[in-house]
Coordinates of C-alpha atoms in Angstrom, one line a residue:
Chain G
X1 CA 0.0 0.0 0.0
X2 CA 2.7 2.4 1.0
X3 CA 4.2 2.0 -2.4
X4 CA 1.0 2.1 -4.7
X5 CA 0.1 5.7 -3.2
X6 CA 0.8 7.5 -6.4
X7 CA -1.7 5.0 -8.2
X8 CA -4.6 5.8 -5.8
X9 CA -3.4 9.8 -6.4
X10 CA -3.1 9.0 -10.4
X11 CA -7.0 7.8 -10.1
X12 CA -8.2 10.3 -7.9
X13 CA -6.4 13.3 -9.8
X14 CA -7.8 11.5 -13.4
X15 CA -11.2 11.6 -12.4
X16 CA -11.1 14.7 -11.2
X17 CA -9.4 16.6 -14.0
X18 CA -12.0 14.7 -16.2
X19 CA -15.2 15.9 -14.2
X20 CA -13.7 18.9 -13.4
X21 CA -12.2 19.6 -17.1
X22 CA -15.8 18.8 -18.4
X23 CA -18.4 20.8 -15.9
X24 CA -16.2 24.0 -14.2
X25 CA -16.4 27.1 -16.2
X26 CA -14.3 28.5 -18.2
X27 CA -13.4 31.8 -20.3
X28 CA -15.1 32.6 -23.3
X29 CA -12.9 33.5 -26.1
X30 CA -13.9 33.9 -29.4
X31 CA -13.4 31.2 -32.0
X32 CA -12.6 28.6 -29.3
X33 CA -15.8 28.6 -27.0
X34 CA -16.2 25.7 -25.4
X35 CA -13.1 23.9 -27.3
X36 CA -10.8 25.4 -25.1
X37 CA -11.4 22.6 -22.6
X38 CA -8.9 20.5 -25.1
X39 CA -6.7 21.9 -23.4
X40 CA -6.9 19.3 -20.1
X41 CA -6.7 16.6 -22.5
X42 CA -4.5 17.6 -25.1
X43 CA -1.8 19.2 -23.6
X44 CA -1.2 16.1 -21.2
X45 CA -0.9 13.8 -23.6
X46 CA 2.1 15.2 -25.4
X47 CA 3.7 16.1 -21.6
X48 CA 3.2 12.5 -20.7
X49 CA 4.6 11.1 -24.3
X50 CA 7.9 13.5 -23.6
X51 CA 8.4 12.3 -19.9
X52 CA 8.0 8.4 -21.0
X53 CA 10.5 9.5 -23.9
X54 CA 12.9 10.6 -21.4
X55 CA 12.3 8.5 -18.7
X56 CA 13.0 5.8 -22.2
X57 CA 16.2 7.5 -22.9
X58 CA 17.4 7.4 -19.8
X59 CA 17.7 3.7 -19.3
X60 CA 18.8 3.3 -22.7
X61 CA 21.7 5.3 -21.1
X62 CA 21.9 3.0 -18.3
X63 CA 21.5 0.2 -20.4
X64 CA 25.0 1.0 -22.0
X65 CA 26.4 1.5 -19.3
X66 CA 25.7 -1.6 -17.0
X67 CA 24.1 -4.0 -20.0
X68 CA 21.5 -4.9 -17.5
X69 CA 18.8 -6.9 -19.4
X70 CA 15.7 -5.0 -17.2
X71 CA 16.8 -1.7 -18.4
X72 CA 16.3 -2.5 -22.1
X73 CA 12.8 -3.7 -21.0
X74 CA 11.9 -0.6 -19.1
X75 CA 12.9 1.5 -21.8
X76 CA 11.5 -0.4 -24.5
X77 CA 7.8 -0.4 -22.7
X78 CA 8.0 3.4 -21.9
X79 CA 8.4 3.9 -25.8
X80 CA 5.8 1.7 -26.6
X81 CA 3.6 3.7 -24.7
X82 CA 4.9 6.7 -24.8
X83 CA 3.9 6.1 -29.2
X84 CA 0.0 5.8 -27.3
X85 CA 0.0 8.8 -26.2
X86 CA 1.5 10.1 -29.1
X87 CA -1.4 8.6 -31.2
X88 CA -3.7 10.2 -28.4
X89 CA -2.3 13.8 -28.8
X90 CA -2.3 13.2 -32.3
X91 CA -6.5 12.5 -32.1
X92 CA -7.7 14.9 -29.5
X93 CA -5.1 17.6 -31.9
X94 CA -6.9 16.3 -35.0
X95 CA -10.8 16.8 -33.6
X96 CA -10.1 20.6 -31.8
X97 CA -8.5 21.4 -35.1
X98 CA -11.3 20.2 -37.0
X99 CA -13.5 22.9 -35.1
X100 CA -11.5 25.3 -34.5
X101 CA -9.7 25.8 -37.4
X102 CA -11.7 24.1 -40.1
X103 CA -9.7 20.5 -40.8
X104 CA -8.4 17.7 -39.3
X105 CA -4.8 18.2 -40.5
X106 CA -3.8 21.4 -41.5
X107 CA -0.6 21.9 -43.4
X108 CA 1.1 23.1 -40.1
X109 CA 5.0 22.8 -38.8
X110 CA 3.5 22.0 -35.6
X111 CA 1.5 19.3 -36.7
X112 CA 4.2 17.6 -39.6
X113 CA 6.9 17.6 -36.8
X114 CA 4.7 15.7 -34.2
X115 CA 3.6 13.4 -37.1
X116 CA 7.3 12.7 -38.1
X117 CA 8.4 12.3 -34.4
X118 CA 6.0 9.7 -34.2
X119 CA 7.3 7.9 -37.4
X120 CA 10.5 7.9 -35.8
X121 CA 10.1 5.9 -32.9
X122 CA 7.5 3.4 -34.9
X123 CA 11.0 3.0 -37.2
X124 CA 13.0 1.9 -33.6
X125 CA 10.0 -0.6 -33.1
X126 CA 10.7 -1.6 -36.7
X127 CA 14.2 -1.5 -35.6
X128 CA 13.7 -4.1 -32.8
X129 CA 12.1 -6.6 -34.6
X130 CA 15.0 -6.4 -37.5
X131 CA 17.3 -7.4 -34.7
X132 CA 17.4 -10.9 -33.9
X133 CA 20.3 -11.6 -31.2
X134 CA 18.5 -9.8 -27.5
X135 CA 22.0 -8.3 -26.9
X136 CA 22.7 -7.2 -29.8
X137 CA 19.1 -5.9 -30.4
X138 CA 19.1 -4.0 -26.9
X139 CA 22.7 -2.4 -27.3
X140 CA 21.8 -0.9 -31.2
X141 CA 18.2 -0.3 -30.4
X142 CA 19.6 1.9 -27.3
X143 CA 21.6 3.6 -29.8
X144 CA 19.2 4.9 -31.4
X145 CA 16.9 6.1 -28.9
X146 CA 19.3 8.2 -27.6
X147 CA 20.1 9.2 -31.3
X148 CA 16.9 10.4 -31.9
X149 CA 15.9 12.2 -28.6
X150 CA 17.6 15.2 -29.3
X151 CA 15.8 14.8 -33.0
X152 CA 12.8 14.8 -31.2
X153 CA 13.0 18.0 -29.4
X154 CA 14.2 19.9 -32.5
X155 CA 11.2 18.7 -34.4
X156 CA 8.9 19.7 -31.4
X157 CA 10.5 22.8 -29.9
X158 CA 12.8 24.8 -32.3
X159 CA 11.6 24.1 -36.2
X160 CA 7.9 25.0 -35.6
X161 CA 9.0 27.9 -33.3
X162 CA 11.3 28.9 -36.3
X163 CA 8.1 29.5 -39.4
X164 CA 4.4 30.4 -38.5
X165 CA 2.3 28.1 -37.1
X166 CA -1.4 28.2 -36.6
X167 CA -0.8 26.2 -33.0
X168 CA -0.3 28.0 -29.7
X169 CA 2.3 29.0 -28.7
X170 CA 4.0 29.0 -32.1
X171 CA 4.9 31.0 -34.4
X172 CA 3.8 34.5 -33.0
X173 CA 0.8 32.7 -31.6
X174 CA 0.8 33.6 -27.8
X175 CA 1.2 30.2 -25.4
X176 CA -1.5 28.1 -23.6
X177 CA -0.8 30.7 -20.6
X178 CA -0.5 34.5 -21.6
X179 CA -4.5 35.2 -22.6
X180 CA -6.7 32.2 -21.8
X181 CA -5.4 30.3 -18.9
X182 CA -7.1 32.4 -15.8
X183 CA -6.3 30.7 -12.9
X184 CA -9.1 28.9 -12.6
X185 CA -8.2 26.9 -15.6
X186 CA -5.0 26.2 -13.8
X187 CA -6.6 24.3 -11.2
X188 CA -7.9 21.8 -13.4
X189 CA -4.8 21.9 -15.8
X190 CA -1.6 20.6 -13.7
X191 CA -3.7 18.2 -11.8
X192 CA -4.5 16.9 -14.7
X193 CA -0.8 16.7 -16.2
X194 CA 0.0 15.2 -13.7
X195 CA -2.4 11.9 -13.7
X196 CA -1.9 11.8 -17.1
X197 CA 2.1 11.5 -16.4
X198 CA 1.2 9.1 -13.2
X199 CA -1.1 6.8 -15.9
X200 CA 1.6 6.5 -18.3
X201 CA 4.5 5.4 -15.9
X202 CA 2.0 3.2 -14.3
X203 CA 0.5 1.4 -17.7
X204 CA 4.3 1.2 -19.0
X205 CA 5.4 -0.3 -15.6
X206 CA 2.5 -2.8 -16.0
X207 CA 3.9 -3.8 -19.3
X208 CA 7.0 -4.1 -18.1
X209 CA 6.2 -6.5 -15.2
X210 CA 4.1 -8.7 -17.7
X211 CA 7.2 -8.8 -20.2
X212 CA 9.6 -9.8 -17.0
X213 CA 6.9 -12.4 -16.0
X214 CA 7.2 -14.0 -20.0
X215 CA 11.1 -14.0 -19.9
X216 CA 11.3 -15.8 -16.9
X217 CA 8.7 -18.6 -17.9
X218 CA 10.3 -19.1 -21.1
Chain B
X1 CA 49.0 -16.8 -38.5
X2 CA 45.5 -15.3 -39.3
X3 CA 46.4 -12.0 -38.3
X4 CA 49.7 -12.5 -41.0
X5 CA 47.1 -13.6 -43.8
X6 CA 44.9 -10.4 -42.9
X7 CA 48.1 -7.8 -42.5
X8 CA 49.1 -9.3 -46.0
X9 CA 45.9 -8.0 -47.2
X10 CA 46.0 -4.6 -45.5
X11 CA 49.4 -3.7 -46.3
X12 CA 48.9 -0.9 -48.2
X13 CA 49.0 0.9 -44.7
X14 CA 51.7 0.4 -41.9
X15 CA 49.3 -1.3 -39.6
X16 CA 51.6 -3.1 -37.5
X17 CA 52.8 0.4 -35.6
X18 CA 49.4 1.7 -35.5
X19 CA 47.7 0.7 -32.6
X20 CA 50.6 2.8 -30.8
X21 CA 49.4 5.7 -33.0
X22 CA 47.7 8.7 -32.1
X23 CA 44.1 9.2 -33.1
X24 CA 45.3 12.2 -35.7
X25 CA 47.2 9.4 -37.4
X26 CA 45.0 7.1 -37.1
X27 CA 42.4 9.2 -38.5
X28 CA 45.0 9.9 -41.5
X29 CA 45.6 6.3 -42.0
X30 CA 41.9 5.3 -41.8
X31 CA 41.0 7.8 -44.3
X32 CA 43.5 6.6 -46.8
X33 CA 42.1 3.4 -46.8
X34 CA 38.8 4.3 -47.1
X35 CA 40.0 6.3 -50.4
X36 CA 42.2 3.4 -51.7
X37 CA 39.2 0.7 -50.7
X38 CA 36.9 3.4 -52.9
X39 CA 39.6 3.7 -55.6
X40 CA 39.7 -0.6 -55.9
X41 CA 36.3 -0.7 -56.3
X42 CA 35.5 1.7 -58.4
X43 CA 32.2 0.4 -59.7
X44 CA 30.9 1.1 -56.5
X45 CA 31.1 5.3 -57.0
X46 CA 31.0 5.2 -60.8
X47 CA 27.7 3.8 -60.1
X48 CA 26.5 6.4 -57.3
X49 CA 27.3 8.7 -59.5
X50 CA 25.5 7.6 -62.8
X51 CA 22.9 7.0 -60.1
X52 CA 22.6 10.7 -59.7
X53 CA 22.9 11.1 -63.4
X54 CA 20.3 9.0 -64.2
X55 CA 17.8 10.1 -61.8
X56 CA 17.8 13.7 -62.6
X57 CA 17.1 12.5 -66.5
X58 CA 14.2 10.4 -65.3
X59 CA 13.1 13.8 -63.6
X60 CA 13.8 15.8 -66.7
X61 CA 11.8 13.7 -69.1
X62 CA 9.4 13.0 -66.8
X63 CA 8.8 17.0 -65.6
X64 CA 10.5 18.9 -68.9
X65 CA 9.5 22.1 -67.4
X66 CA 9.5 22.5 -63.7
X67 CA 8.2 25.8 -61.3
X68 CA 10.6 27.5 -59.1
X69 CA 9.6 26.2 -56.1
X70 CA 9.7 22.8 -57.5
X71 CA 13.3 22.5 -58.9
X72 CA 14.1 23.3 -55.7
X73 CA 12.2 20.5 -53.8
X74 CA 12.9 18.4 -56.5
X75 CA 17.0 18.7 -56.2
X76 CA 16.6 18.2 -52.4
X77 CA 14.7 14.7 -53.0
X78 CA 17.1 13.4 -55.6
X79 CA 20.3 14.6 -53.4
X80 CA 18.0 12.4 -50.3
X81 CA 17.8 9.0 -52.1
X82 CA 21.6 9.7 -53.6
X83 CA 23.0 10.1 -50.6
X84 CA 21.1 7.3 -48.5
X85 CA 22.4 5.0 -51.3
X86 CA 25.8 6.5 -51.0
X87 CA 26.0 6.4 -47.8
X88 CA 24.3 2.9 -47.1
X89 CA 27.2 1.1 -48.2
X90 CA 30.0 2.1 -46.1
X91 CA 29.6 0.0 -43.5
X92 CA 28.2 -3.2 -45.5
X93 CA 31.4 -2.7 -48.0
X94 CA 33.6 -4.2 -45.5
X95 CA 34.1 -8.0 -44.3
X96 CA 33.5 -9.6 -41.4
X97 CA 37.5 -10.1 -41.0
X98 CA 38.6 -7.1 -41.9
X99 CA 36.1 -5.1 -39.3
X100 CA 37.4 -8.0 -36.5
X101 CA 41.0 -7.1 -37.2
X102 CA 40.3 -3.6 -37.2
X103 CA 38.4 -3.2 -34.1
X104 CA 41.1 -4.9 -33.0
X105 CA 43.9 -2.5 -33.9
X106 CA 42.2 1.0 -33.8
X107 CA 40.0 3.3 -31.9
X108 CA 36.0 3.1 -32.8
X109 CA 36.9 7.2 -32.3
X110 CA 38.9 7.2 -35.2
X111 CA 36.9 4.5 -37.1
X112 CA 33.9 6.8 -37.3
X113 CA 34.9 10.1 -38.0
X114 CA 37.3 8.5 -40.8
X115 CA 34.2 7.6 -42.0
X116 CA 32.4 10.6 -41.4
X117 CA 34.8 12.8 -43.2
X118 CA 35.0 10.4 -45.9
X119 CA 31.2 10.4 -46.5
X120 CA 31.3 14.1 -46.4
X121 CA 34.3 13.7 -48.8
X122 CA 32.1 11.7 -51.2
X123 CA 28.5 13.9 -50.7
X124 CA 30.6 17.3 -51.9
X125 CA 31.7 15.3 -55.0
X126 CA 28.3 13.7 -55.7
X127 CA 26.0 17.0 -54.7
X128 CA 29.0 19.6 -56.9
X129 CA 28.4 16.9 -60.2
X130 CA 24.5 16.3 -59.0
X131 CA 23.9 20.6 -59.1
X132 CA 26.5 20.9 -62.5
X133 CA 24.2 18.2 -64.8
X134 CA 20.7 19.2 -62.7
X135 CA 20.7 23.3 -63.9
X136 CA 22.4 21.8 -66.9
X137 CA 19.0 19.7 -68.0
X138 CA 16.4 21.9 -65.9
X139 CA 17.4 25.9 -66.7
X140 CA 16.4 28.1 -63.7
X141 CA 17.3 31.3 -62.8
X142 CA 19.3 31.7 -59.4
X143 CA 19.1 35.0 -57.1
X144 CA 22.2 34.1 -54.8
X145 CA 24.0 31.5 -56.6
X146 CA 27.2 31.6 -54.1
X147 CA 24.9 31.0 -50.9
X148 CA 22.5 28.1 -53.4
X149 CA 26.0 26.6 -53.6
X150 CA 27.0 27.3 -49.7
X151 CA 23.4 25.6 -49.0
X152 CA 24.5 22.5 -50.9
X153 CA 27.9 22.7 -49.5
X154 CA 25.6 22.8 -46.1
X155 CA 23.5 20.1 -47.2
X156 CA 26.0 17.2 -48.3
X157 CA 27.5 17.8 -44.7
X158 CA 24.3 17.1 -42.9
X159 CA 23.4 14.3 -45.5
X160 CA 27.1 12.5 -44.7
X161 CA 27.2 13.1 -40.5
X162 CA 23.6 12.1 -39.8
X163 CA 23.8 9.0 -42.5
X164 CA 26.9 7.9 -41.1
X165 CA 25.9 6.9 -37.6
X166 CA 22.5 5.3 -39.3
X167 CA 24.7 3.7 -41.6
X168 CA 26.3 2.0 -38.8
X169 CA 23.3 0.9 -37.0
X170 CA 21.6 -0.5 -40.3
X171 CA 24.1 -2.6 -40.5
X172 CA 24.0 -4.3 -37.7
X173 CA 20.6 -5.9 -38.7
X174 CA 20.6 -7.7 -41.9
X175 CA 18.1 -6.3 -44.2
X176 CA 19.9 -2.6 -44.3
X177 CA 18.1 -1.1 -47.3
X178 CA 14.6 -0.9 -45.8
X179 CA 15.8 -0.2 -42.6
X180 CA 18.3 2.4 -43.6
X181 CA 15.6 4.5 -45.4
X182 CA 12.9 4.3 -42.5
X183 CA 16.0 5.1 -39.8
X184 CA 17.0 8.1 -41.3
X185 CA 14.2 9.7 -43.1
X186 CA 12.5 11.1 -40.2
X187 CA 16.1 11.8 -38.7
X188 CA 16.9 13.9 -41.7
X189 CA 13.3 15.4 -42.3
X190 CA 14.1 18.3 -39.8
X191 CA 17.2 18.8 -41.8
X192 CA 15.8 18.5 -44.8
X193 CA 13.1 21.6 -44.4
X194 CA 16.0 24.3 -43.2
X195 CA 17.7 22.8 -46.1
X196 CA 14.9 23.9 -48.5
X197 CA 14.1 27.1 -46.9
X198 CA 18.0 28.2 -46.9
X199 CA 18.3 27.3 -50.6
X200 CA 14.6 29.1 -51.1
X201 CA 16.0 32.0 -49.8
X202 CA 19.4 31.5 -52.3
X203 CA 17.2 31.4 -55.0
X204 CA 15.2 33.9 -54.5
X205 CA 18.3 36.3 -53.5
X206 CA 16.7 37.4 -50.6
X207 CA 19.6 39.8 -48.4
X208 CA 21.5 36.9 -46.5
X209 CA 21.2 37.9 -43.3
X210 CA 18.1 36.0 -43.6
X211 CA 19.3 33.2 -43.5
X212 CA 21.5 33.5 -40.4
X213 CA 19.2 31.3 -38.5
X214 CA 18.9 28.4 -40.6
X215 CA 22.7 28.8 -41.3
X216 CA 23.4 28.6 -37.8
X217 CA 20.5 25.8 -36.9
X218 CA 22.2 23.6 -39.2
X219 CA 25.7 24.1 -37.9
X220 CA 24.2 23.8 -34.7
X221 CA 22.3 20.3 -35.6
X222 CA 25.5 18.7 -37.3
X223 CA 27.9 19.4 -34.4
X224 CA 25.3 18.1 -32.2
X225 CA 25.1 14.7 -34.2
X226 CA 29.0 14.5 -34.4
X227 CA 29.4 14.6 -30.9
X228 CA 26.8 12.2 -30.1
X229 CA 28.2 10.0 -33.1
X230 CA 31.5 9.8 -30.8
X231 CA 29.6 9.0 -27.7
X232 CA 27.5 6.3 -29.4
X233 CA 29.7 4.9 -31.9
X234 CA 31.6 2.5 -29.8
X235 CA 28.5 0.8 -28.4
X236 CA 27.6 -0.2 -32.3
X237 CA 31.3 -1.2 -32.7
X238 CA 31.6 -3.4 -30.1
X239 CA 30.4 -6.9 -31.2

């Protein structure tokens, strides 16, 4: 019990966010209306995809260094869900643009780069599965993690930053927190990143116990 | 005895002294046999290179006339596949014996950034001919032709560093040529886009301090990937 605390606070903080992020008020802005509350479920996805990414990237690091077996498992499982929530931020993205600004994709720098980000980490599953030897597989596929981590925050946080973009917070666009985030919408915001960070570690630790559990009854 | 058979083989450089050398010298050493290897087989670059050729006639008969803004993105395509097929092969080109006996002998330091500066060697060859035949076919008008050429210059850099590592890892699994391409597109994609808005701005001679940004992003991106290239390479090496 004393260690599952964060998954009774994960629950607690989801279900609120999601009641909360559905019923409380919020600002009326033109154009957005009632879309703004996308915002308590879009945001967080990305956040949690870019936390499993690191958390990922950082046992790939400590893979290489100690060639530990478990740390290739852990960071394999945080990518694989980590490409989830990619998906997810990829959906909620695609049906607040569709009302917002008129389509479903856009032909936005914001948008490509997150779509390319996600090809590159379906290309290390890809990579994986070309591997056949679980050494060898673990060391190269470690490689290029880390390789393309630093990719991956180009793509999301300099290149769109660097032409206009239609998304917040891009391109001229003022951010998520200069004109509509009163502080009421804060309240429901970061408790809401935060169980949505909590729910990813917990579903990749998950899959990462059941892999341990099918290695050792093999 | 084996090692005799293989030093036979490699004689063209003085390997017996070298694992006592310094990585300047090694470098020096490993980049003459990568140019001497290249130079044996030439069938190998003759064929990258009517590669090249070839393409941009495909793209000429295929297009005759082509818009501004297309030449562009069309040169940046055929200079992608060139250079992932350039590139692919310099890790596969080498045998199993002669990659034991050098891991054995030199630093994986030197190893990749010989190859590195021997990719970028070959990409500022391919992309100089590539440019020459492609505004020889397709006639287009250039604003800034010297910073068009310092894009290209630019561009065969970024193609060779961030191809190399790739190159390396593609290896390592058996079926390179699919996996190369889906490795390093979307690595190269972010690349790719300051690479066509530099050359945009070249061709439309916009004032060049324009393009300080994209100049310096790129810079920025390729030092980046050398050094992790350095950190990382070792890990691929080791077998």
């Amino acid at each position: 019990m004393r260690r599952n605390w964060w998954k009774i606070l994960a629950s607690l903080l989801l279900i609120y966010s999601i009641i909360a992020g559905l019923l409380l008020e919020v600002p009326r802005l033109p154009i957005l209306h009632e879309t703004i509350r996308n915002l308590y479920f879009h945001v967080p996805m990305w956040f949690t995809m870019i936390i499993l990414y690191l958390i990922s990237v950082i046992y790939s690091i400590k893979y290489l260094a100690s060639g530990d077996e478990k740390h290739d498992l852990l960071a394999v499982e945080m990518v694989n869900t980590g490409i989830i929530f990619g998906f997810l931020g990829l959906a909620t993205g695609m049906i607040w643009a569709n009302y917002t600004w008129g389509a479903p994709w856009p032909n936005d720098p914001k948008l490509n780069s997150a779509a390319i980000s996600t090809l590159m980490y379906l290309a290390y599953v890809v990579l994986r599965g070309a591997l056949d030897e679980e050494q060898k597989r673990a060391r190269i596929s470690a490689v290029y993690n880390i390789f393309s981590f630093p990719v991956m925050i180009v793509l999301l946080f300099i290149l769109p930053r660097m032409t206009d973009s239609l998304h917040p917070g891009n391109g001229g666009n003022p951010g998520f927190n200069s004109y509509d985030l009163d502080s009421g919408m804060r309240l429901v915001f970061y408790p809401a990143v935060l169980a949505w960070i909590l729910v990813g570690v917990w579903i990749a630790n998950l899959k990462y116990r059941l892999r341990l559990i099918e290695n050792n009854s093999k | 005895m084996k090692i005799q058979v293989l030093i036979k083989v490699e004689d063209y450089v003085k390997w017996i002294i070298f694992a006592g050398m310094s990585l300047t010298k090694q470098l020096k050493a490993l980049l003459l046999k990568e140019v001497v290897l290249e130079w044996r087989s030439r069938f190998a670059l003759n064929g990258i290179l009517l590669y090249v050729v070839s393409t941009i006639f495909v793209c000429y008969l295929s297009f005759r006339v082509v818009a501004p803004l297309t030449w562009n993105a069309l040169f940046w395509i055929i200079m992608l596949f060139a250079s992932v097929n350039a590139v692919a092969k310099s890790f596969v080109q080498e045998s199993r014996g002669r990659q034991l006996y050098l891991y054995s002998i030199a630093s994986p330091k030197a190893i990749i950034l010989s190859k590195i500066i021997y990719n970028i060697l070959l990409m500022l060859l391919l992309s100089i001919m590539a440019i020459f035949f492609y505004s020889l076919v397709f006639k287009n008008p250039l604003g800034d032709p010297l910073l068009y050429l310092c894009s290209i210059l630019l561009g065969s850099i970024s193609f060779a560093v961030v191809f190399t590592l790739i190159a390396g890892i593609a290896a390592k699994a058996n079926n390179s040529g699919t996996l190369m391409a889906i490795l390093s597109f979307p690595v190269i994609i972010p690349l790719l886009m300051l690479l066509i808005k530099l050359s945009k701005n070249a061709m439309d001679g916009l004032d060049r301090t324009v393009s300080y940004d994209e100049i310096g992003v790129l810079s920025l991106i390729n030092v980046m990937v050398i050094a992790v290239s350095l950190l990382l390479f070792p890990y691929i090496w080791r077998d």
